[in-house]
mmCIF file with all atom_site columns, C-alpha atoms in Angstrom:
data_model
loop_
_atom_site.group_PDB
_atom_site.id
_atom_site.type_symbol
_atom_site.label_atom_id
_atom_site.label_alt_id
_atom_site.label_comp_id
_atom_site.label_asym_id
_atom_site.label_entity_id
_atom_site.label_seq_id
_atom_site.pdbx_PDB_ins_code
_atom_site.Cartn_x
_atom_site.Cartn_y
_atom_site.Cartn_z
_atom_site.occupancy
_atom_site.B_iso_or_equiv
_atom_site.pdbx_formal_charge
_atom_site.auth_seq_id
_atom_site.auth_comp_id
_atom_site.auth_asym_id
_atom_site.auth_atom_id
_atom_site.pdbx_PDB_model_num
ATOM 1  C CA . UNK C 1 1  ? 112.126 109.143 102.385 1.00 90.00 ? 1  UNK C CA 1
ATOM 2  C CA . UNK C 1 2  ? 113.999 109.161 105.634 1.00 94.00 ? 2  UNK C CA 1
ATOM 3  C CA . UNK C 1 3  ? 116.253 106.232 106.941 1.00 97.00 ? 3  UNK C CA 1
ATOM 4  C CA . UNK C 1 4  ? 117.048 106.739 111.037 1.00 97.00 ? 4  UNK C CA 1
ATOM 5  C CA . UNK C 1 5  ? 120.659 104.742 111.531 1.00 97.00 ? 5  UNK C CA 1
ATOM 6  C CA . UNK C 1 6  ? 121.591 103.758 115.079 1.00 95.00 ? 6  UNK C CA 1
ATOM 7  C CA . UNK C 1 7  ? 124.956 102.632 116.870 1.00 92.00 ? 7  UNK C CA 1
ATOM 8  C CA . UNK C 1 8  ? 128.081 102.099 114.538 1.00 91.00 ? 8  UNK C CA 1
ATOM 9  C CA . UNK C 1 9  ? 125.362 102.271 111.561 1.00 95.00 ? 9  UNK C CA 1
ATOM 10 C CA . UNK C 1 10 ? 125.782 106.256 112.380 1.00 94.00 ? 10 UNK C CA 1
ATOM 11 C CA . UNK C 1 11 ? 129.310 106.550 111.936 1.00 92.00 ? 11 UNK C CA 1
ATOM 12 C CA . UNK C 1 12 ? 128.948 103.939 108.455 1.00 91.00 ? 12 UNK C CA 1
ATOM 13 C CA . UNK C 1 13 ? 126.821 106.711 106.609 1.00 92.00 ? 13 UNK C CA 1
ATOM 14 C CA . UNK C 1 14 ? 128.165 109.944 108.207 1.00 91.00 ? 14 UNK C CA 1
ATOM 15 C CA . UNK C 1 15 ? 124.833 110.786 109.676 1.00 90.00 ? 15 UNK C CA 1
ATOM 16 C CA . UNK C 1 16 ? 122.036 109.887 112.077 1.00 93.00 ? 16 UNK C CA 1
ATOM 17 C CA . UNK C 1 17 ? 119.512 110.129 109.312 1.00 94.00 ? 17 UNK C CA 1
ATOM 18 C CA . UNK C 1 18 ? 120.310 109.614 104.923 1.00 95.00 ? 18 UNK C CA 1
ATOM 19 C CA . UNK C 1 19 ? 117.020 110.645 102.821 1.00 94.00 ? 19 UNK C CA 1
ATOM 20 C CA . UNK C 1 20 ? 116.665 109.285 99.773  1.00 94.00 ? 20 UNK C CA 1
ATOM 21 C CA . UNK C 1 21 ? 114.594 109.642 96.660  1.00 91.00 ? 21 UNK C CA 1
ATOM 22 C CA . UNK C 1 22 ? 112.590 106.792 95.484  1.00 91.00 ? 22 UNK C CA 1
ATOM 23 C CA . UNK C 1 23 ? 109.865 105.548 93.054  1.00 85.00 ? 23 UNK C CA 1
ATOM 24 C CA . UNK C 1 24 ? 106.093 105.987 93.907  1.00 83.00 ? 24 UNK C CA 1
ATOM 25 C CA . UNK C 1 25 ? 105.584 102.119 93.605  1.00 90.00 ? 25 UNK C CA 1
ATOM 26 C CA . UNK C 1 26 ? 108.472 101.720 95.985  1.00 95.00 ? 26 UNK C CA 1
ATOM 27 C CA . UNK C 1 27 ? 109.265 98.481  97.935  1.00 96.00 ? 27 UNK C CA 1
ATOM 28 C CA . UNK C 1 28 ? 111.354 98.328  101.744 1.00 97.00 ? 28 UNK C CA 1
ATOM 29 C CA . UNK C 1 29 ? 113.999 96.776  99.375  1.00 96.00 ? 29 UNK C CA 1
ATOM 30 C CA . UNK C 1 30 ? 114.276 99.898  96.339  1.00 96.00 ? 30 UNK C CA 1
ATOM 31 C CA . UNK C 1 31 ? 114.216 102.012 99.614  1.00 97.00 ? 31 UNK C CA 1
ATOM 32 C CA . UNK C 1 32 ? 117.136 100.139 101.050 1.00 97.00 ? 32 UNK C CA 1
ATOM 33 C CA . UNK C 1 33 ? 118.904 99.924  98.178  1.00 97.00 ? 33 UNK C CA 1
ATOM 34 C CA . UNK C 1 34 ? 118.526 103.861 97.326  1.00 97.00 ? 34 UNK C CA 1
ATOM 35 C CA . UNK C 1 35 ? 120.213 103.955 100.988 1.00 97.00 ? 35 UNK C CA 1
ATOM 36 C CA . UNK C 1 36 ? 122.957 101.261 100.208 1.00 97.00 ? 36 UNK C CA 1
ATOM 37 C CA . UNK C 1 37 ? 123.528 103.527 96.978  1.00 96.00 ? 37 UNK C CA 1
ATOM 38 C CA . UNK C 1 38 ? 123.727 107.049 98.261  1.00 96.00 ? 38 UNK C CA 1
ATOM 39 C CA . UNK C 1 39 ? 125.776 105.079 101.519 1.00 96.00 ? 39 UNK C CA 1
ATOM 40 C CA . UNK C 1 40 ? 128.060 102.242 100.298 1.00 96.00 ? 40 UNK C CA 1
ATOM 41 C CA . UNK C 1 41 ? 130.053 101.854 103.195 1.00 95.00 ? 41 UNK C CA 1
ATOM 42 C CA . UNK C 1 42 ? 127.221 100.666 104.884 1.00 96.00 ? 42 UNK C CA 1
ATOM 43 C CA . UNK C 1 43 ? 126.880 97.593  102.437 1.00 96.00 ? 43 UNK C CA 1
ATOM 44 C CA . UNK C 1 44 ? 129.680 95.982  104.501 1.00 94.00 ? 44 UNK C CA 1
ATOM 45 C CA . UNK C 1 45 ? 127.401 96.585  107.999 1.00 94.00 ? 45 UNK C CA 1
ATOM 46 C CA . UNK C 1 46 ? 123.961 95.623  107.197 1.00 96.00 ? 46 UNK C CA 1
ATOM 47 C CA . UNK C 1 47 ? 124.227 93.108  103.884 1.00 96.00 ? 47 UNK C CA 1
ATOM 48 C CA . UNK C 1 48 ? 125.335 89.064  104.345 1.00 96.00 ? 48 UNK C CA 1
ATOM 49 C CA . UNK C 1 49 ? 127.833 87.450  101.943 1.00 96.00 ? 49 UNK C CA 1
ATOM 50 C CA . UNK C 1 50 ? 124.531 86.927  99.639  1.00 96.00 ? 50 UNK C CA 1
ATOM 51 C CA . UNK C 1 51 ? 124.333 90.553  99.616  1.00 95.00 ? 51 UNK C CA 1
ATOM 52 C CA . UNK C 1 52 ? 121.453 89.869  101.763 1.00 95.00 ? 52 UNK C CA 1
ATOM 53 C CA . UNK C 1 53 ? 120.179 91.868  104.674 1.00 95.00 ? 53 UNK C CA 1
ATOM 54 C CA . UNK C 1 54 ? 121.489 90.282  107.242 1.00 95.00 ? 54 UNK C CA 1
ATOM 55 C CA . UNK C 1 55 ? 119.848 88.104  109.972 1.00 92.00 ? 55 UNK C CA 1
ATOM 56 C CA . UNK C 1 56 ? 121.309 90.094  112.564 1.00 92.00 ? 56 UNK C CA 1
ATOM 57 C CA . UNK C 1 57 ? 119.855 93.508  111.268 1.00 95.00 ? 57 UNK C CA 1
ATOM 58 C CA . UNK C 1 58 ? 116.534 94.694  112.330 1.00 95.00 ? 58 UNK C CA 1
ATOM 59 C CA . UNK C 1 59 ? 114.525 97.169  110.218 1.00 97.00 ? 59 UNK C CA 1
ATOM 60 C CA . UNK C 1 60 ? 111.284 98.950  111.090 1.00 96.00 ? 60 UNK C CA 1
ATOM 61 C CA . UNK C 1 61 ? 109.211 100.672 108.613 1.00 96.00 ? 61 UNK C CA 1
ATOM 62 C CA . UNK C 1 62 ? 107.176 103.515 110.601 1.00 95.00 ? 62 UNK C CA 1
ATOM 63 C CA . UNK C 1 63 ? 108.057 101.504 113.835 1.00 94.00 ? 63 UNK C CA 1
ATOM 64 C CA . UNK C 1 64 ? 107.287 97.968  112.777 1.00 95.00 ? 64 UNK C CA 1
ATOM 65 C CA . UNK C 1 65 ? 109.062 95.138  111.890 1.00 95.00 ? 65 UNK C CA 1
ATOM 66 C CA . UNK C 1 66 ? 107.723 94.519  108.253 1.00 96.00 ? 66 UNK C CA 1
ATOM 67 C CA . UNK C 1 67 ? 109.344 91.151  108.730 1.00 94.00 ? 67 UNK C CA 1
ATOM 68 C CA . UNK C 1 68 ? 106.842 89.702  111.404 1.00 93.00 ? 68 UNK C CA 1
ATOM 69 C CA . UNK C 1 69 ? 103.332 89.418  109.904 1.00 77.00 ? 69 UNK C CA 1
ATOM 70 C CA . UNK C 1 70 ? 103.881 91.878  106.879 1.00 83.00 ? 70 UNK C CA 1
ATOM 71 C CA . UNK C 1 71 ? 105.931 91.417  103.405 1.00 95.00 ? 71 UNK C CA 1
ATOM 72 C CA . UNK C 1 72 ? 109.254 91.275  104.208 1.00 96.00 ? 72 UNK C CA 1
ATOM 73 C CA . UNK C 1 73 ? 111.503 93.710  101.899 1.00 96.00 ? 73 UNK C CA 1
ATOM 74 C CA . UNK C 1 74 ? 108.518 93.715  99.279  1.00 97.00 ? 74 UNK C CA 1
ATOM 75 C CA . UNK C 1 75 ? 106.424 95.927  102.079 1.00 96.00 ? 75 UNK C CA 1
ATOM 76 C CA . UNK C 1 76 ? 105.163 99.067  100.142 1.00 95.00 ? 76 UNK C CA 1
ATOM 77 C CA . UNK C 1 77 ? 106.694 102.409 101.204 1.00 94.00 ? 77 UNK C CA 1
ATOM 78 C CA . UNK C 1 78 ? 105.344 106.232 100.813 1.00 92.00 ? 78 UNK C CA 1
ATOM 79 C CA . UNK C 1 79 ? 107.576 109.378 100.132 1.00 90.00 ? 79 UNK C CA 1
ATOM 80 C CA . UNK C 1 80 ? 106.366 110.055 104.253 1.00 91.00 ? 80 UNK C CA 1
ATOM 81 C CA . UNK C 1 81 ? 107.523 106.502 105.065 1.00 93.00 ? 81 UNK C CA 1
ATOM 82 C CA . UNK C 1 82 ? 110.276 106.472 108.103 1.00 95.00 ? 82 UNK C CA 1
ATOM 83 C CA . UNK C 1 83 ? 112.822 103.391 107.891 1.00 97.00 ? 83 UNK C CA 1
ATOM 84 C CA . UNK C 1 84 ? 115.275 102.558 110.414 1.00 97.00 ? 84 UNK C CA 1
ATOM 85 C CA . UNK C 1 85 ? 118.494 100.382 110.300 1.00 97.00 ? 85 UNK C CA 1
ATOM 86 C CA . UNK C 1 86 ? 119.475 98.750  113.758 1.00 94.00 ? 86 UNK C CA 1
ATOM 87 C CA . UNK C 1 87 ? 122.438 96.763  114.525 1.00 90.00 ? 87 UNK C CA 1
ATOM 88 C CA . UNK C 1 88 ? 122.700 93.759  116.719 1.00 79.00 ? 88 UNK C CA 1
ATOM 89 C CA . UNK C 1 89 ? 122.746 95.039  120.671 1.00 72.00 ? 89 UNK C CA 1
ATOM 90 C CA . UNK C 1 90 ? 124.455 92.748  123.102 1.00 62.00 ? 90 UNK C CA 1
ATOM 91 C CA . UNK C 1 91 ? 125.000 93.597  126.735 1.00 56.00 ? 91 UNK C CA 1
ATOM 92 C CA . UNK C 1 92 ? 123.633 92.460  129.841 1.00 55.00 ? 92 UNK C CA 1
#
């Protein structure tokens, strides 16, 4: 499984792109936290004090936000699935 980072998310994991190896009953969250795993340093950037994904984070699984309308962290992911981490953008 393939995780796309963006912005300062990039420089976090040494990489545009971190695959990782997960379970065939796999879950947004095992996926994320096979990433957070082979990737600490990027604990510090996407996780809350919780050790929550952070509001300010937005994931996409295969382009959608699994967090509008779908299951959140429980949504189901495939070997094939392609994640992406995005930080907050500002700018005007």
């Amino acid at each position: 499984m393939e995780w796309k980072l963006f912005a300062h998310l990039r420089d976090a994991a040494d990489g545009q792109s971190v695959s990782v190896d997960v379970d065939g009953d796999a879950t947004v969250e095992t996926a994320l936290d096979a990433l957070l795993s082979a990737r600490p340093a990027l604990a510090e950037e996407v996780l809350d004090e919780d050790d929550e994904l952070a509001d300010h984070v937005r994931l996409l699984v295969d382009g959608e936000d699994p967090f509008a309308g779908g299951d959140g962290l429980e949504t189901a992911v495939e070997s094939d699935t392609e994640l992406a981490l995005f930080p907050p953008v500002s700018g005007g």
